[in-house]
């Protein structure tokens, strides 16, 4: 008890604890106390006269009162400590939020600065032309180019509307020989007659973006337009369309009629443009519910909706007097344009020619519309894949004026498996002059024999029509030498920027600095995530000293961050952060090399990161590559490069080469960065070849 008494003297009374109360604005002075020795030999009394110094001087009730005060003081102090800890935590969260907002503001400021610089430089487009003309001088002096050829080249580029920088990129790092080779290719394209291409499709990025078709239509159309061609896109006017992205949008004053269900119906046409590409949107007036829905697809009457749109598009083209060289149709949604074109509109043109002499004055205007507008037009069909074909009852073709009896035949629209139905995509293949299948890695032979989803007999018959083209990436957005989203740009001649990007990613996501290898993985909202293979990859990778950054738009991978020590999960899609991840990471783990929506493998190679297929952890992946090698005929240059360079490489092999053979790794990365995967490269060349072919039919 004596020890307890002496200890209680060390605690001030409860009323002496400072508070924030306005009634006690000043701190109370604590009473002085001294240690009391308890060995019984020596006792130093308290300087305060009212503090008892011995057991006999303290009543029992006072002892417990002091002890109770001490307990309350300790409880109060603990509560204040918890409050302080919560405040510190709150301030930490606010600080992190402010830092993130600051980074976003810096990114926006950088983007704005680049845009302003672009606007300022727009007034002086002759800078790149001047540099090009000087390089042509150098070629003449060095003997690579004759004076006459040099004069022709100068004249062509001075008179053409080709953007030099967009067509040639940065010419400073190219030798005269390399530059001359590119100049000859571009010169040939300049001399060709511009084409008028009209796309009839269900989506276009960023106006109506719902899948890979949208980015493809925009990428190809922009590339064609940069080559000096005239490109227009016809779309349905969805209720949720991104109107703000269309320049000069306006409704055409006059309405036009289209045939559907045995009657003619009024439609409104809306016109505008996006980056120089013309846009026409068709709005049904009687059938206004067709496209005023929450989604673009996924309804029981999808066939009727897009059948109406396809027929209305053809009626608009004819009645507006357009004379396109090529009608470019896409997937099953507009594949019926093929039968419509040949069985109705071209047939009507022939009939009108016959009656022209009989009713010349009365039908003269209509004759001009049909005959002059369609006699040289040809059809090209693009298929993203053959998974969606649209099987329907034959009699529904009557809705748009087609004859089911003529089309429900094995050599036309009759479905190969269930012969009671018609296959709309098959009809597009049969009635098109050329068919382009989009695939980054698959060859024509593999598509026909393994990926045709029941259309193999049809594709085998029309094999000579079939071409395969790779997807592309937007070189304005995805180029490490001019990327506005990364802290420092870089190229094959200066890779220090990649190191700066890695440092920025480590700081932003609080990654470990002790681990040198960073592996990224980006899943978009429509990705089918193979969680089993992903866990195997994470286990193997972390054992080899790698750390992972996973961007998951589906928010189902968050538990992996707790399961694996060196794994960071970002549960949302963030465009600027995606750029930083691809630029900063050494390896990008891809759900598949065939990624039509985001094209992550192509972006990874362009940014000096190795794309490794998530399927590489299984033996089935190696068997797939061997099958692809066996079906190499009809494959693209992009496909051959990806499969030969990264097709057989597992994550373990990539990590081993990165650590043990840095020289070879650097060469491999720079070799990929130097390649052109833009829409303007192989994708455009193959399409232009297809357009030229159908024009000569």
PDB file of C-alpha atoms in Angstrom, residues 123-339:
ATOM      1  CA  UNK A 123       1.120  27.910 -88.525  1.00  0.00           C
ATOM      2  CA  UNK A 124       4.570  26.884 -89.762  1.00  0.00           C
ATOM      3  CA  UNK A 125       4.136  23.536 -91.548  1.00  0.00           C
ATOM      4  CA  UNK A 126       6.998  24.317 -93.901  1.00  0.00           C
ATOM      5  CA  UNK A 127       9.594  23.485 -91.228  1.00  0.00           C
ATOM      6  CA  UNK A 128       9.472  19.716 -91.888  1.00  0.00           C
ATOM      7  CA  UNK A 129       9.249  20.331 -95.639  1.00  0.00           C
ATOM      8  CA  UNK A 130      12.332  22.554 -95.526  1.00  0.00           C
ATOM      9  CA  UNK A 131      14.248  19.876 -93.637  1.00  0.00           C
ATOM     10  CA  UNK A 132      13.128  17.265 -96.161  1.00  0.00           C
ATOM     11  CA  UNK A 133      14.224  19.393 -99.118  1.00  0.00           C
ATOM     12  CA  UNK A 134      17.632  19.871 -97.514  1.00  0.00           C
ATOM     13  CA  UNK A 135      17.967  16.120 -97.032  1.00  0.00           C
ATOM     14  CA  UNK A 136      17.152  15.621-100.727  1.00  0.00           C
ATOM     15  CA  UNK A 137      20.049  18.005-101.463  1.00  0.00           C
ATOM     16  CA  UNK A 138      22.271  15.741 -99.372  1.00  0.00           C
ATOM     17  CA  UNK A 139      21.141  12.683-101.347  1.00  0.00           C
ATOM     18  CA  UNK A 140      22.033  14.374-104.636  1.00  0.00           C
ATOM     19  CA  UNK A 141      25.469  15.426-103.401  1.00  0.00           C
ATOM     20  CA  UNK A 142      26.210  11.929-102.067  1.00  0.00           C
ATOM     21  CA  UNK A 143      25.168  10.345-105.360  1.00  0.00           C
ATOM     22  CA  UNK A 144      22.113   8.474-104.030  1.00  0.00           C
ATOM     23  CA  UNK A 145      19.743  10.504-106.179  1.00  0.00           C
ATOM     24  CA  UNK A 146      20.050  12.058-109.631  1.00  0.00           C
ATOM     25  CA  UNK A 147      19.243  15.717-110.167  1.00  0.00           C
ATOM     26  CA  UNK A 148      16.233  14.889-112.301  1.00  0.00           C
ATOM     27  CA  UNK A 149      14.758  12.465-109.757  1.00  0.00           C
ATOM     28  CA  UNK A 150      15.444  14.949-106.988  1.00  0.00           C
ATOM     29  CA  UNK A 151      13.582  17.657-108.876  1.00  0.00           C
ATOM     30  CA  UNK A 152      10.552  15.385-109.312  1.00  0.00           C
ATOM     31  CA  UNK A 153      10.563  14.432-105.620  1.00  0.00           C
ATOM     32  CA  UNK A 154      10.758  18.078-104.538  1.00  0.00           C
ATOM     33  CA  UNK A 155       7.864  18.980-106.817  1.00  0.00           C
ATOM     34  CA  UNK A 156       5.664  16.118-105.618  1.00  0.00           C
ATOM     35  CA  UNK A 157       6.114  16.888-101.926  1.00  0.00           C
ATOM     36  CA  UNK A 158       5.805  20.639-102.374  1.00  0.00           C
ATOM     37  CA  UNK A 159       2.530  20.257-104.280  1.00  0.00           C
ATOM     38  CA  UNK A 160       1.046  17.440-102.197  1.00  0.00           C
ATOM     39  CA  UNK A 161      -0.997  17.882 -99.034  1.00  0.00           C
ATOM     40  CA  UNK A 162       0.824  15.082 -97.226  1.00  0.00           C
ATOM     41  CA  UNK A 163       1.898  15.983 -93.675  1.00  0.00           C
ATOM     42  CA  UNK A 164       5.636  15.307 -93.785  1.00  0.00           C
ATOM     43  CA  UNK A 165       6.030  14.560 -90.082  1.00  0.00           C
ATOM     44  CA  UNK A 166       3.028  12.241 -89.985  1.00  0.00           C
ATOM     45  CA  UNK A 167       4.169  10.373 -93.071  1.00  0.00           C
ATOM     46  CA  UNK A 168       7.887  10.097 -92.267  1.00  0.00           C
ATOM     47  CA  UNK A 169       8.130  10.665 -88.509  1.00  0.00           C
ATOM     48  CA  UNK A 170      11.370  12.084 -87.137  1.00  0.00           C
ATOM     49  CA  UNK A 171      13.758  12.209 -90.099  1.00  0.00           C
ATOM     50  CA  UNK A 172      16.788  13.309 -88.062  1.00  0.00           C
ATOM     51  CA  UNK A 173      17.707   9.778 -86.975  1.00  0.00           C
ATOM     52  CA  UNK A 174      17.306   8.235 -90.441  1.00  0.00           C
ATOM     53  CA  UNK A 175      20.136   7.770 -92.883  1.00  0.00           C
ATOM     54  CA  UNK A 176      19.831   9.179 -96.397  1.00  0.00           C
ATOM     55  CA  UNK A 177      19.355   5.653 -97.740  1.00  0.00           C
ATOM     56  CA  UNK A 178      16.539   4.844 -95.300  1.00  0.00           C
ATOM     57  CA  UNK A 179      14.825   8.153 -95.938  1.00  0.00           C
ATOM     58  CA  UNK A 180      15.095   7.774 -99.717  1.00  0.00           C
ATOM     59  CA  UNK A 181      13.458   4.333 -99.565  1.00  0.00           C
ATOM     60  CA  UNK A 182      10.502   5.783 -97.635  1.00  0.00           C
ATOM     61  CA  UNK A 183      10.268   8.757-100.001  1.00  0.00           C
ATOM     62  CA  UNK A 184       9.907   6.457-103.004  1.00  0.00           C
ATOM     63  CA  UNK A 185       7.048   4.558-101.311  1.00  0.00           C
ATOM     64  CA  UNK A 186       5.206   7.727-100.344  1.00  0.00           C
ATOM     65  CA  UNK A 187       5.832   9.234-103.770  1.00  0.00           C
ATOM     66  CA  UNK A 188       4.097   6.284-105.435  1.00  0.00           C
ATOM     67  CA  UNK A 189       1.082   6.740-103.174  1.00  0.00           C
ATOM     68  CA  UNK A 190       0.921  10.476-103.850  1.00  0.00           C
ATOM     69  CA  UNK A 191       0.642   9.900-107.598  1.00  0.00           C
ATOM     70  CA  UNK A 192      -2.275   7.476-107.185  1.00  0.00           C
ATOM     71  CA  UNK A 193      -5.798   8.756-107.681  1.00  0.00           C
ATOM     72  CA  UNK A 194      -7.547   9.448-104.358  1.00  0.00           C
ATOM     73  CA  UNK A 195     -10.296   7.012-103.467  1.00  0.00           C
ATOM     74  CA  UNK A 196     -13.760   7.762-102.114  1.00  0.00           C
ATOM     75  CA  UNK A 197     -14.464   5.226 -99.349  1.00  0.00           C
ATOM     76  CA  UNK A 198     -17.815   5.028 -97.562  1.00  0.00           C
ATOM     77  CA  UNK A 199     -17.956   2.904 -94.416  1.00  0.00           C
ATOM     78  CA  UNK A 200     -21.368   1.572 -93.376  1.00  0.00           C
ATOM     79  CA  UNK A 201     -20.920   0.334 -89.823  1.00  0.00           C
ATOM     80  CA  UNK A 202     -22.413   0.142 -86.349  1.00  0.00           C
ATOM     81  CA  UNK A 203     -19.700   1.990 -84.391  1.00  0.00           C
ATOM     82  CA  UNK A 204     -16.804   4.428 -84.589  1.00  0.00           C
ATOM     83  CA  UNK A 205     -14.482   5.675 -81.872  1.00  0.00           C
ATOM     84  CA  UNK A 206     -15.016   8.040 -80.050  1.00  0.00           C
ATOM     85  CA  UNK A 207     -18.474   8.859 -81.441  1.00  0.00           C
ATOM     86  CA  UNK A 208     -20.076   5.450 -80.821  1.00  0.00           C
ATOM     87  CA  UNK A 209     -17.501   3.153 -79.242  1.00  0.00           C
ATOM     88  CA  UNK A 210     -18.630  -0.286 -78.073  1.00  0.00           C
ATOM     89  CA  UNK A 211     -15.847  -2.669 -79.133  1.00  0.00           C
ATOM     90  CA  UNK A 212     -12.787  -3.254 -81.349  1.00  0.00           C
ATOM     91  CA  UNK A 213     -14.690  -2.306 -84.512  1.00  0.00           C
ATOM     92  CA  UNK A 214     -14.875   1.305 -83.295  1.00  0.00           C
ATOM     93  CA  UNK A 215     -11.100   1.814 -82.975  1.00  0.00           C
ATOM     94  CA  UNK A 216     -10.505  -0.043 -86.234  1.00  0.00           C
ATOM     95  CA  UNK A 217     -12.916   2.138 -88.255  1.00  0.00           C
ATOM     96  CA  UNK A 218     -11.424   5.342 -86.841  1.00  0.00           C
ATOM     97  CA  UNK A 219      -7.814   4.199 -87.176  1.00  0.00           C
ATOM     98  CA  UNK A 220      -8.177   3.016 -90.772  1.00  0.00           C
ATOM     99  CA  UNK A 221     -10.320   5.998 -91.838  1.00  0.00           C
ATOM    100  CA  UNK A 222      -7.834   8.489 -90.390  1.00  0.00           C
ATOM    101  CA  UNK A 223      -4.936   6.703 -92.088  1.00  0.00           C
ATOM    102  CA  UNK A 224      -6.763   6.730 -95.421  1.00  0.00           C
ATOM    103  CA  UNK A 225      -7.575  10.403 -95.004  1.00  0.00           C
ATOM    104  CA  UNK A 226      -3.909  11.185 -94.245  1.00  0.00           C
ATOM    105  CA  UNK A 227      -3.015   9.522 -97.556  1.00  0.00           C
ATOM    106  CA  UNK A 228      -5.213  12.027 -99.337  1.00  0.00           C
ATOM    107  CA  UNK A 229      -8.319   9.862 -99.783  1.00  0.00           C
ATOM    108  CA  UNK A 230     -11.897  10.975 -99.128  1.00  0.00           C
ATOM    109  CA  UNK A 231     -13.495   8.922 -96.341  1.00  0.00           C
ATOM    110  CA  UNK A 232     -17.039   8.994 -94.946  1.00  0.00           C
ATOM    111  CA  UNK A 233     -18.655   6.893 -92.214  1.00  0.00           C
ATOM    112  CA  UNK A 234     -22.403   6.163 -91.992  1.00  0.00           C
ATOM    113  CA  UNK A 235     -23.656   5.295 -88.485  1.00  0.00           C
ATOM    114  CA  UNK A 236     -26.998   4.832 -86.738  1.00  0.00           C
ATOM    115  CA  UNK A 237     -27.891   7.833 -84.585  1.00  0.00           C
ATOM    116  CA  UNK A 238     -27.907   6.166 -81.189  1.00  0.00           C
ATOM    117  CA  UNK A 239     -29.509   8.079 -78.332  1.00  0.00           C
ATOM    118  CA  UNK A 240     -26.298   7.822 -76.295  1.00  0.00           C
ATOM    119  CA  UNK A 241     -23.952   8.874 -79.091  1.00  0.00           C
ATOM    120  CA  UNK A 242     -21.012  11.100 -78.139  1.00  0.00           C
ATOM    121  CA  UNK A 243     -22.216  14.199 -79.969  1.00  0.00           C
ATOM    122  CA  UNK A 244     -19.550  16.414 -78.416  1.00  0.00           C
ATOM    123  CA  UNK A 245     -16.812  14.694 -80.434  1.00  0.00           C
ATOM    124  CA  UNK A 246     -18.385  15.542 -83.797  1.00  0.00           C
ATOM    125  CA  UNK A 247     -17.317  18.818 -85.387  1.00  0.00           C
ATOM    126  CA  UNK A 248     -19.973  20.894 -87.130  1.00  0.00           C
ATOM    127  CA  UNK A 249     -22.840  18.525 -86.368  1.00  0.00           C
ATOM    128  CA  UNK A 250     -26.105  19.600 -87.984  1.00  0.00           C
ATOM    129  CA  UNK A 251     -29.345  18.053 -89.144  1.00  0.00           C
ATOM    130  CA  UNK A 252     -30.053  18.063 -92.864  1.00  0.00           C
ATOM    131  CA  UNK A 253     -33.183  20.121 -93.467  1.00  0.00           C
ATOM    132  CA  UNK A 254     -34.802  17.697 -95.885  1.00  0.00           C
ATOM    133  CA  UNK A 255     -35.752  14.191 -94.827  1.00  0.00           C
ATOM    134  CA  UNK A 256     -35.266  11.141 -97.032  1.00  0.00           C
ATOM    135  CA  UNK A 257     -37.245   7.931 -97.422  1.00  0.00           C
ATOM    136  CA  UNK A 258     -36.115   4.340 -97.084  1.00  0.00           C
ATOM    137  CA  UNK A 259     -37.948   1.081 -97.692  1.00  0.00           C
ATOM    138  CA  UNK A 260     -38.826  -1.288 -94.845  1.00  0.00           C
ATOM    139  CA  UNK A 261     -41.678  -3.676 -94.159  1.00  0.00           C
ATOM    140  CA  UNK A 262     -43.508  -2.975 -97.402  1.00  0.00           C
ATOM    141  CA  UNK A 263     -43.592   0.802 -96.945  1.00  0.00           C
ATOM    142  CA  UNK A 264     -41.415   3.877 -97.320  1.00  0.00           C
ATOM    143  CA  UNK A 265     -40.439   5.634 -94.093  1.00  0.00           C
ATOM    144  CA  UNK A 266     -38.953   9.032 -93.371  1.00  0.00           C
ATOM    145  CA  UNK A 267     -35.474   9.416 -91.913  1.00  0.00           C
ATOM    146  CA  UNK A 268     -33.442  12.354 -90.689  1.00  0.00           C
ATOM    147  CA  UNK A 269     -29.774  12.655 -91.638  1.00  0.00           C
ATOM    148  CA  UNK A 270     -27.185  14.302 -89.393  1.00  0.00           C
ATOM    149  CA  UNK A 271     -23.828  15.337 -90.828  1.00  0.00           C
ATOM    150  CA  UNK A 272     -20.500  16.380 -89.284  1.00  0.00           C
ATOM    151  CA  UNK A 273     -16.878  15.265 -89.148  1.00  0.00           C
ATOM    152  CA  UNK A 274     -14.211  13.892 -86.858  1.00  0.00           C
ATOM    153  CA  UNK A 275     -10.561  14.746 -87.628  1.00  0.00           C
ATOM    154  CA  UNK A 276     -11.323  15.244 -91.302  1.00  0.00           C
ATOM    155  CA  UNK A 277     -13.433  12.098 -91.699  1.00  0.00           C
ATOM    156  CA  UNK A 278     -17.028  12.782 -92.765  1.00  0.00           C
ATOM    157  CA  UNK A 279     -19.794  11.393 -90.539  1.00  0.00           C
ATOM    158  CA  UNK A 280     -23.415  10.745 -91.547  1.00  0.00           C
ATOM    159  CA  UNK A 281     -25.840   9.551 -88.877  1.00  0.00           C
ATOM    160  CA  UNK A 282     -29.224   8.125 -89.864  1.00  0.00           C
ATOM    161  CA  UNK A 283     -32.154   8.645 -87.517  1.00  0.00           C
ATOM    162  CA  UNK A 284     -35.332   6.646 -88.219  1.00  0.00           C
ATOM    163  CA  UNK A 285     -38.428   8.739 -87.543  1.00  0.00           C
ATOM    164  CA  UNK A 286     -41.193   6.116 -87.658  1.00  0.00           C
ATOM    165  CA  UNK A 287     -38.949   3.463 -86.099  1.00  0.00           C
ATOM    166  CA  UNK A 288     -37.351   5.856 -83.611  1.00  0.00           C
ATOM    167  CA  UNK A 289     -37.197   3.135 -80.901  1.00  0.00           C
ATOM    168  CA  UNK A 290     -34.661   1.125 -82.933  1.00  0.00           C
ATOM    169  CA  UNK A 291     -31.663   3.166 -81.764  1.00  0.00           C
ATOM    170  CA  UNK A 292     -32.966   5.088 -78.744  1.00  0.00           C
ATOM    171  CA  UNK A 293     -31.886   2.381 -76.313  1.00  0.00           C
ATOM    172  CA  UNK A 294     -29.326   2.001 -73.566  1.00  0.00           C
ATOM    173  CA  UNK A 295     -27.104  -0.436 -75.493  1.00  0.00           C
ATOM    174  CA  UNK A 296     -26.123  -0.723 -79.130  1.00  0.00           C
ATOM    175  CA  UNK A 297     -26.546  -4.521 -79.279  1.00  0.00           C
ATOM    176  CA  UNK A 298     -28.069  -7.354 -77.324  1.00  0.00           C
ATOM    177  CA  UNK A 299     -31.770  -7.099 -78.170  1.00  0.00           C
ATOM    178  CA  UNK A 300     -34.113  -9.682 -79.678  1.00  0.00           C
ATOM    179  CA  UNK A 301     -34.783  -7.434 -82.691  1.00  0.00           C
ATOM    180  CA  UNK A 302     -31.121  -6.655 -83.483  1.00  0.00           C
ATOM    181  CA  UNK A 303     -31.503  -8.143 -86.960  1.00  0.00           C
ATOM    182  CA  UNK A 304     -34.489  -5.911 -87.791  1.00  0.00           C
ATOM    183  CA  UNK A 305     -32.703  -2.841 -86.377  1.00  0.00           C
ATOM    184  CA  UNK A 306     -29.564  -3.222 -88.472  1.00  0.00           C
ATOM    185  CA  UNK A 307     -31.489  -4.462 -91.497  1.00  0.00           C
ATOM    186  CA  UNK A 308     -33.396  -1.161 -91.419  1.00  0.00           C
ATOM    187  CA  UNK A 309     -30.146   0.784 -91.001  1.00  0.00           C
ATOM    188  CA  UNK A 310     -28.425  -1.043 -93.890  1.00  0.00           C
ATOM    189  CA  UNK A 311     -31.307  -0.400 -96.299  1.00  0.00           C
ATOM    190  CA  UNK A 312     -31.611   3.245 -95.157  1.00  0.00           C
ATOM    191  CA  UNK A 313     -27.859   3.722 -95.705  1.00  0.00           C
ATOM    192  CA  UNK A 314     -28.108   2.495 -99.277  1.00  0.00           C
ATOM    193  CA  UNK A 315     -31.147   4.694 -99.934  1.00  0.00           C
ATOM    194  CA  UNK A 316     -29.281   7.699 -98.535  1.00  0.00           C
ATOM    195  CA  UNK A 317     -26.207   7.047-100.699  1.00  0.00           C
ATOM    196  CA  UNK A 318     -28.277   6.787-103.855  1.00  0.00           C
ATOM    197  CA  UNK A 319     -30.602   9.705-103.158  1.00  0.00           C
ATOM    198  CA  UNK A 320     -27.739  11.997-102.122  1.00  0.00           C
ATOM    199  CA  UNK A 321     -25.978  11.299-105.407  1.00  0.00           C
ATOM    200  CA  UNK A 322     -22.797   9.890-103.878  1.00  0.00           C
ATOM    201  CA  UNK A 323     -20.402   8.076-106.167  1.00  0.00           C
ATOM    202  CA  UNK A 324     -18.123   6.086-103.863  1.00  0.00           C
ATOM    203  CA  UNK A 325     -15.377   3.897-105.226  1.00  0.00           C
ATOM    204  CA  UNK A 326     -15.811   1.375-102.414  1.00  0.00           C
ATOM    205  CA  UNK A 327     -18.604   0.604 -99.966  1.00  0.00           C
ATOM    206  CA  UNK A 328     -16.830  -0.803 -96.921  1.00  0.00           C
ATOM    207  CA  UNK A 329     -19.189  -2.880 -94.766  1.00  0.00           C
ATOM    208  CA  UNK A 330     -18.418  -4.470 -91.407  1.00  0.00           C
ATOM    209  CA  UNK A 331     -19.401  -7.684 -89.591  1.00  0.00           C
ATOM    210  CA  UNK A 332     -22.905  -9.151 -89.736  1.00  0.00           C
ATOM    211  CA  UNK A 333     -24.559  -5.853 -88.779  1.00  0.00           C
ATOM    212  CA  UNK A 334     -24.095  -4.385 -92.258  1.00  0.00           C
ATOM    213  CA  UNK A 335     -23.176  -7.533 -94.233  1.00  0.00           C
ATOM    214  CA  UNK A 336     -26.646  -7.488 -95.826  1.00  0.00           C
ATOM    215  CA  UNK A 337     -25.555  -4.407 -97.789  1.00  0.00           C
ATOM    216  CA  UNK A 338     -23.841  -6.875-100.169  1.00  0.00           C
ATOM    217  CA  UNK A 339     -27.072  -8.599-101.314  1.00  0.00           C
TER     218      UNK A 339
END
